[in-house]
Structures are given as structure tokens and as C-alpha cells.
Coordinates of C-alpha atoms in Angstrom, one line a residue:
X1 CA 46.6 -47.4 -12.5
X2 CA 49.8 -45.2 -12.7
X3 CA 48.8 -44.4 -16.6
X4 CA 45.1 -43.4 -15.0
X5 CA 46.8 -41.1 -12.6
X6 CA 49.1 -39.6 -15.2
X7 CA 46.3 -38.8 -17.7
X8 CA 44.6 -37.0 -14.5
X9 CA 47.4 -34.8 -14.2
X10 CA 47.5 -33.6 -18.1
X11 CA 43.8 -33.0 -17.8
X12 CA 43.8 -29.3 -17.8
X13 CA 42.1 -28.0 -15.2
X14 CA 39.7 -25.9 -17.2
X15 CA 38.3 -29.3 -18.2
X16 CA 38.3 -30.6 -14.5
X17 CA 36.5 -27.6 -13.4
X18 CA 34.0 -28.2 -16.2
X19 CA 33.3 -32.6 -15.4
X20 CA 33.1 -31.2 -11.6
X21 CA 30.3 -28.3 -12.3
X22 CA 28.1 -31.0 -14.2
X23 CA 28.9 -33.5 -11.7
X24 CA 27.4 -31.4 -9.2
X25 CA 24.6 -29.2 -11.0
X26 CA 21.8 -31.2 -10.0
X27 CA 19.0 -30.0 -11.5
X28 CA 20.6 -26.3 -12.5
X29 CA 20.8 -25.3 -9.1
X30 CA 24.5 -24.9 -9.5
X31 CA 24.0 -22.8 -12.2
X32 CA 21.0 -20.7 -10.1
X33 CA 23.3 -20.5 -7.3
X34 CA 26.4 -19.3 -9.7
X35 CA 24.0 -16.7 -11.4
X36 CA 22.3 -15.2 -8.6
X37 CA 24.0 -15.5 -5.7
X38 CA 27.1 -12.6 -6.1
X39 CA 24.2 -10.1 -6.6
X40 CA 22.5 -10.8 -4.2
X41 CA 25.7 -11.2 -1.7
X42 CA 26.7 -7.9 -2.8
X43 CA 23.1 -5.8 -2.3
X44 CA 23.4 -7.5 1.3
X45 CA 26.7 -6.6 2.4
X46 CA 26.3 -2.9 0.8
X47 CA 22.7 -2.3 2.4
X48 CA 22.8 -4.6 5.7
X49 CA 26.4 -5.6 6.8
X50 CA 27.9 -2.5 5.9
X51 CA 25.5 -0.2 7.5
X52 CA 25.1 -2.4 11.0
X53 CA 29.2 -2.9 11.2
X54 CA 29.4 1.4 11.1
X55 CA 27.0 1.4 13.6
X56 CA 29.0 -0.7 15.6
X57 CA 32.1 1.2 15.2
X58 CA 30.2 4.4 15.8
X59 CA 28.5 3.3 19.2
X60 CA 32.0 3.7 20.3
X61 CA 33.1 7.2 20.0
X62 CA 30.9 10.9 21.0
X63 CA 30.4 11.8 17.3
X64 CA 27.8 14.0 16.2
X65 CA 27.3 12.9 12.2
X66 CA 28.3 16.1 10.5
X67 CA 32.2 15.7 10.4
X68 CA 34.5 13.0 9.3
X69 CA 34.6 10.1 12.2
X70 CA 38.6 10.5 12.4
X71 CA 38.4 15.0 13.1
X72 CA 34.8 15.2 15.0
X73 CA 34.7 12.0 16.7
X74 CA 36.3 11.1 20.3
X75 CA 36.6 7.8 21.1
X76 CA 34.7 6.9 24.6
X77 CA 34.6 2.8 24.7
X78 CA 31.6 2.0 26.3
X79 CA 30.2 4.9 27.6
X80 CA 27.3 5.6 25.2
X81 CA 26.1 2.0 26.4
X82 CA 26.3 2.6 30.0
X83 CA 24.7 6.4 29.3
X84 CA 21.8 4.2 27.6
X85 CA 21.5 1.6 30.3
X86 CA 21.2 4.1 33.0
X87 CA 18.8 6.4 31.5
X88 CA 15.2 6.0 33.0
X89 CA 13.6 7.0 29.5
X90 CA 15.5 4.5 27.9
X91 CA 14.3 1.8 30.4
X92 CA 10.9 3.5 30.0
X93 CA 11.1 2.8 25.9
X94 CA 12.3 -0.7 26.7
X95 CA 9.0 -1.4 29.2
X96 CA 6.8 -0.1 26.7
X97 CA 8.0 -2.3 23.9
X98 CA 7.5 -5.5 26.0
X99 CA 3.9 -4.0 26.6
X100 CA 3.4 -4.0 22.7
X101 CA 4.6 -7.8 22.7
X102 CA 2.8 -8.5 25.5
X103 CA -0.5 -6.8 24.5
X104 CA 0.3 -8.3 20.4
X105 CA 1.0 -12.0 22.2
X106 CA -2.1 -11.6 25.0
X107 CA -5.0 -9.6 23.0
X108 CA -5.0 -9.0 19.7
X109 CA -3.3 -12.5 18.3
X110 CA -6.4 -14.5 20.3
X111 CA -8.4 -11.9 19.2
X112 CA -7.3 -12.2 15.4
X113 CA -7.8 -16.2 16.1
X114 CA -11.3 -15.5 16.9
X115 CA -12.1 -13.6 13.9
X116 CA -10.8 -15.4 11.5
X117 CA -12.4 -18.8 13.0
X118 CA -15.9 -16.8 12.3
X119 CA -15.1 -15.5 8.7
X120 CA -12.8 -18.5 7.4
X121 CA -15.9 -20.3 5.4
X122 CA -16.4 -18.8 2.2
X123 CA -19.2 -16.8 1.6
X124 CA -19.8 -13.0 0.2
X125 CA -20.7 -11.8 3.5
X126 CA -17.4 -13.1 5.0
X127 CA -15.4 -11.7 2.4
X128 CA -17.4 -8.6 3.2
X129 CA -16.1 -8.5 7.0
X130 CA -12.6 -9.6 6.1
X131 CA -12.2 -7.1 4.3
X132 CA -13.4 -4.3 6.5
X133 CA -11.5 -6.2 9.1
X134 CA -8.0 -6.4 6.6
X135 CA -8.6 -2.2 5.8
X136 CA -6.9 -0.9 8.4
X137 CA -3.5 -2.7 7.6
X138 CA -3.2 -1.6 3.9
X139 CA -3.4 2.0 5.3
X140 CA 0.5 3.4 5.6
X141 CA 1.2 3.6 9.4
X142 CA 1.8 7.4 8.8
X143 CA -1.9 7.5 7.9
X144 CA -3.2 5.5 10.6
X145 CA -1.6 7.5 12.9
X146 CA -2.9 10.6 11.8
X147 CA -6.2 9.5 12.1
X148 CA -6.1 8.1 15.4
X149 CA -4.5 11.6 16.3
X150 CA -6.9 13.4 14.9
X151 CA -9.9 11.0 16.9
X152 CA -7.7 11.1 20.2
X153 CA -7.8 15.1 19.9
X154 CA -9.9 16.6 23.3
X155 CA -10.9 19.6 21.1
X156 CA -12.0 18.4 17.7
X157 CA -11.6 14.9 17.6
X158 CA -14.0 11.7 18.1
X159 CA -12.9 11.9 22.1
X160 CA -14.2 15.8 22.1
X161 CA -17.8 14.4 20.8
X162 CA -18.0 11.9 23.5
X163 CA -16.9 14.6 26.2
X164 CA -19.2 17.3 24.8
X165 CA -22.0 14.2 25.0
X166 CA -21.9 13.7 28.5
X167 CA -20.7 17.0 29.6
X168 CA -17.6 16.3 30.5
X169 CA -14.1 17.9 31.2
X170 CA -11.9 18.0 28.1
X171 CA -9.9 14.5 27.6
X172 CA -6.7 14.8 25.9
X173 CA -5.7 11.0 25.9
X174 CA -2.0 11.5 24.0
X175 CA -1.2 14.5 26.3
X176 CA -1.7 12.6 29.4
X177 CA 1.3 10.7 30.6
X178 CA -0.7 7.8 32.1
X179 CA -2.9 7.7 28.9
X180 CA -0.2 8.4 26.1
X181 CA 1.2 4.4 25.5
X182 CA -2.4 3.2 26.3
X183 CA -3.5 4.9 23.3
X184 CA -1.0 4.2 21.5
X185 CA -1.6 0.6 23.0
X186 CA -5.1 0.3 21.2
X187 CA -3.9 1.8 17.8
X188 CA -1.6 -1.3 17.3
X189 CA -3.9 -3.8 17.6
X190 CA -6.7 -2.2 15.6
X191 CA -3.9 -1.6 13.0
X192 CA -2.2 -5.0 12.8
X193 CA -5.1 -7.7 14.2
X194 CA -6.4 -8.0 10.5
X195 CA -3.1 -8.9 9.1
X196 CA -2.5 -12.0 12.2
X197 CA -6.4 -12.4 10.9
X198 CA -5.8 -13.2 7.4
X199 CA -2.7 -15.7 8.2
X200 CA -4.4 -17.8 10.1
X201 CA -7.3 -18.0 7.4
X202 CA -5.4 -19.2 5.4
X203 CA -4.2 -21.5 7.7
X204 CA -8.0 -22.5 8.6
X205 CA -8.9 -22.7 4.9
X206 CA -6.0 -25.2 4.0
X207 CA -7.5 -28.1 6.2
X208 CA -10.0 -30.5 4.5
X209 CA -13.6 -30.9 5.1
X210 CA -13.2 -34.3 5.4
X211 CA -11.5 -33.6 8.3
X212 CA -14.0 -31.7 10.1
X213 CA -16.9 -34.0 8.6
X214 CA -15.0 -37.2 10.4
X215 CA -14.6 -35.3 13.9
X216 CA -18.1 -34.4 13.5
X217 CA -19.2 -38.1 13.1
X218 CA -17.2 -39.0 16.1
X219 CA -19.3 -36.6 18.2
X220 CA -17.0 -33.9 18.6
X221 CA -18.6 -30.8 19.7
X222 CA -17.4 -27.4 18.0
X223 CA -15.4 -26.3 20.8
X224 CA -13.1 -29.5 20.1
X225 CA -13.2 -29.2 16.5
X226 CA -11.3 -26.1 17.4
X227 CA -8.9 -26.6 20.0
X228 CA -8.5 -30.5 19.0
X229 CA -8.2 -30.3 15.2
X230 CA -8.2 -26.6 14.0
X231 CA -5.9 -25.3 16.1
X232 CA -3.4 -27.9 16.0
X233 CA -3.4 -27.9 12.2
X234 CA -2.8 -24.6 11.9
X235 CA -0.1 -24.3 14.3
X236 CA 2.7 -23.7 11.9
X237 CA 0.9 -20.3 10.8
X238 CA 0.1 -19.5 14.8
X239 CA 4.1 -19.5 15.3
X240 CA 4.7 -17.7 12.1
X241 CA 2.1 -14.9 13.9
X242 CA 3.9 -14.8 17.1
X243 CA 7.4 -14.6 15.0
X244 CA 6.4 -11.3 12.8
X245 CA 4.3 -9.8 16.2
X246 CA 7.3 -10.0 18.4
X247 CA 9.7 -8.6 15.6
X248 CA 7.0 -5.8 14.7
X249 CA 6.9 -4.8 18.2
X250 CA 10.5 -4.4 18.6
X251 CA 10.7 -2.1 15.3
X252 CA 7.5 -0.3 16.3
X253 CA 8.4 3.3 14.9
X254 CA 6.3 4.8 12.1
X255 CA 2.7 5.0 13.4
X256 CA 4.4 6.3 16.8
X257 CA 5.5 9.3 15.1
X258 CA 2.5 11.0 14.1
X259 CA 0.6 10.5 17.2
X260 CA 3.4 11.6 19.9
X261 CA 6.1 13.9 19.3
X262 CA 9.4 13.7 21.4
X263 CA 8.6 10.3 23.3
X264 CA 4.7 12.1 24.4
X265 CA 4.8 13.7 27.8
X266 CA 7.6 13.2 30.1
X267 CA 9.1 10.7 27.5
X268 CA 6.3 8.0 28.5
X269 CA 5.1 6.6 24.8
X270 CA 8.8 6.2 23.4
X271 CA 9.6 2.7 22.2
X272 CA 12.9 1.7 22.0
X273 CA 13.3 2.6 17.8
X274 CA 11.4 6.3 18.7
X275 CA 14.5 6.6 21.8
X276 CA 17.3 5.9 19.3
X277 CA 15.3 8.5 16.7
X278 CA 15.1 11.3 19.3
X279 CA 18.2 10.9 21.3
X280 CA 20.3 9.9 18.1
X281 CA 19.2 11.6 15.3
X282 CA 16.9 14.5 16.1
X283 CA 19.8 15.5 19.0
X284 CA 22.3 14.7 16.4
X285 CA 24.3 12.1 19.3
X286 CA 24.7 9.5 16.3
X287 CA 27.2 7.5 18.6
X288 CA 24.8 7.2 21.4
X289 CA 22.1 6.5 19.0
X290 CA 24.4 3.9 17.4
X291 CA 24.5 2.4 20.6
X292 CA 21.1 2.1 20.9
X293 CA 20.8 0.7 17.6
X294 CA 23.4 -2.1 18.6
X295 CA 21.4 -3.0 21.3
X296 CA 17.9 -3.1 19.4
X297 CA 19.5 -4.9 16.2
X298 CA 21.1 -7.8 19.5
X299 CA 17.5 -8.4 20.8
X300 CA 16.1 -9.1 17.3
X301 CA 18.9 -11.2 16.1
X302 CA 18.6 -13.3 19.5
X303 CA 15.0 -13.2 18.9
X304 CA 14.9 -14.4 15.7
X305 CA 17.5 -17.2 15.9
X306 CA 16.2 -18.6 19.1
X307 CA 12.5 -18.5 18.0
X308 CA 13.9 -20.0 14.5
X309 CA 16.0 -22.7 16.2
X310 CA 13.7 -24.1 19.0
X311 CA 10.2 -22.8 17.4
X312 CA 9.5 -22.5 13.8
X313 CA 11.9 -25.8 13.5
X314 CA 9.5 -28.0 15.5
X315 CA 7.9 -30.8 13.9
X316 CA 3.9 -30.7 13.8

């Protein structure tokens, strides 16, 4: 025993290193992990944890971006977060981004359901309406939104026709501050239902005819095919919808842009990401919009641990 323990000890420890790498790399995955992982590490902390721990630092001090943090900037604590929390456009932005989870979680995810319940069997004509029905999510949000600007336009526009149609007064839908987030409202979920659409497809189109065929037999009607068999089958793609809805609403930014400048009228169409864009960069505050930031990068992260810990981990 003592000689065993001896011969351990003159066992260089390149060679220890060596029997305890093949001892472990089951399968190469050592060797994957080895390989792969210090890359991708390093792109992470450079692009993500660098970037969100200066914008932590920053939400602490009045600092407008242009000179060095240590000559421009003026430390202030926690002011910038108490200047955001009593702001009413800020609590304006925050309202209408629960209205675009609300309106995602409410309208267009049941209404995506539908849809894709209608054009899951395969057949030309189905792949026909999927299509049309998938078209407005390969079109850059930039896009979209200049289209829906340029129909929401009380001059020239789609809304002008109608108007001119019935003789009516001149509509301008995104100049209206009562109308502005509605618009905007209906621009989401013709943009994004396809996308929900085509995830639970292929949800629908991954359970087995069998299945359906014995449900059938036992006298189910189509109404409980669905809500008894369908549905609960694809349940794992329905939370998967509900995850990526909830975190698109909260980053709702791009599509915004082209359709209302400066938040719309009166500041009544920001979201929370076009708040931190107009009161942090575009009025060059980049601590206050840091702040803002901090708070919009907390929600998600709650968000997506909670929903990840006590949703997507449920067994079916």
C-alpha cells in the first residue's frame, strides 16, 4: 500500500492530468467543452457582460457620453432611477408595454392557435395560406413599419381612401394621442402572429395520426380532439410562444421607430426600449438612459428565469 502511494507521488503530474482528462472525456465532450468553450466565454463577456456591467456603473453618475466618465461625469447615486420612476412618460412606456404583452398573450397567440389548427394538414393550398400568413414576419420591422405608416397616413395613405369613401373628416390615426399605441397595437400582431403560427405547426404536425384516428373511434368530437389531445400535446411549443412573446414585447423597439417619432404625441406610443432611446441617447442623458436600461435588462432577466424555472421546466 505505502509502495502504491509512493509510486502516486513520482507520477508526474503531466501524466496525472493526462489518466484524469480520459477518465473523464466521456464521449469527447471534454474535449468539445476544452475546444469551444474559452471562445465562446470570451465573445460573451466582451459583447454581453462587459457592456451591461458599464451600464450599471453609468446609471450612477449625470454623464452625457461625449467625455471620459472620470472629467464629464458627476456621480449622483440613485437619482437617475428615482428621475425615471417618477416621470409620467416613463410610467406611460411601461403601461404600453404590458398592453403589447397583454394584447400578444390575449389576441394574437389564440389567434395564431387558430390558424395554424386550420392550415396544419398538408396540402398545396395550406402551404399557400401559410405562407401569405408567415410574409409579414420575414419583412425587417423597419419595413413593416414604413408601410403601415405610409397606410395609417390621413392624406395619402389606405386610411385617406377610406375617409375620402365615405366622406369623411381627415383621420390621422398616429397623430392622435388616443389612437397612436392602438395602431401601433394592431401592427404587432399582424407582424408577429405568423411567426407564433408556424411554431405551433409544427408542434400540431409532430403528433401522430394514429392518435387522432383512436380519439376519433372513441367518439370524440373535433372540439375535444383539440382541447383534449391537440392542445395538450403541443403544450411545450404553446409555452415556448408565450416565452419569446413576453420577451419581444419588452424589447419592442424597431418597428416603433418608423411609425412614431419622439414617443408619438404627447409621449403616448413610447415603449419602454423607445423611452431609454429618446431620453438616453437622442438627449444624449446616457446615465439616465443607463438607468433605464438597468431596469428593462432586471424585468427580462426575472422574466426569463422565473418562466424558465417554474414553466418551460414542467413536465408534460
Amino acid at each position: 500500500m505505502s509502495a502504491q502511494i509512493l509510486s502516486s507521488h513520482r507520477t508526474p503530474w503531466t501524466q496525472r492530468l493526462n489518466a484524469w482528462f480520459y477518465r473523464h472525456n466521456q464521449g469527447g465532450r471534454l474535449t468539445t467543452l476544452v475546444l469551444f468553450l474559452p471562445p465562446a466565454l470570451t465573445v460573451f463577456t466582451l459583447f454581453v457582460i462587459l457592456p451591461i456591467s458599464e451600464s450599471g456603473l453609468y446609471s450612477f453618475f449625470r454623464w452625457n457620453g461625449f467625455t471620459e466618465l472620470s472629467e464629464g461625469g458627476r456621480f449622483v447615486g440613485l437619482r437617475n432611477f428615482a428621475q425615471m420612476l417618477q416621470h409620467d412618460v416613463f410610467h406611460v412606456a411601461v403601461w404600453n408595454t404590458l398592453k403589447i404583452v397583454l394584447i400578444s398573450l390575449v389576441i394574437q397567440l389564440p389567434l395564431a392557435m387558430a390558424v395554424a389548427l386550420a392550415v396544419a394538414s398538408k396540402s398545396r393550398i395550406n402551404n399557400l395560406f401559410r405562407l401569405i400568413f408567415f410574409l409579414p414576419f420575414i419583412l425587417a420591422d423597419v419595413v413593416a413599419g414604413l408601410i403601415w405608416r405610409f397606410i395609417y397616413d390621413g392624406g395619402t395613405g389606405l386610411v385617406a381612401a377610406v375617409t375620402n369613401l365615405f366622406n369623411l373628416e381627415a383621420f390621422y390615426p398616429l397623430a392622435d394621442a388616443d389612437w397612436a399605441f392602438n395602431a401601433i397595437l394592431v401592427v404587432v400582431i399582424w407582424k408577429y402572429f405568423g411567426y407564433h403560427m408556424m411554431i405551433y405547426i409544427a408542434g400540431l404536425q409532430g403528433i401522430s395520426d394514429d392518435m387522432i384516428e383512436a380519439a376519433k373511434l372513441d367518439g370524440a368530437s373535433p372540439w375535444k380532439i383539440i382541447t383534449k389531445v391537440k392542445l395538450p400535446l403541443i403544450w411545450p411549443a404553446i409555452r415556448l410562444s408565450i416565452f419569446f412573446s413576453v420577451i419581444g414585447a419588452l424589447q419592442f423597439f424597431e418597428m416603433a421607430m418608423p411609425l412614431v417619432q419622439s414617443g408619438g404625441p404627447g409621449g403616448s406610443a413610447h415603449t419602454i426600449v423607445t423611452y431609454l432611446y429618446e431620453f438616453g441617447i437622442v438627449r444624449t442623458r446616457v446615465g439616465f438612459g443607463s438607468a433605464v436600461a438597468v431596469v428593462l435588462f432586471l424585468a427580462c432577466a426575472v422574466f426569463a428565469f422565473t418562466y424558465q424555472r417554474y414553466v418551460m421546466r414542467q413536465r408534460d
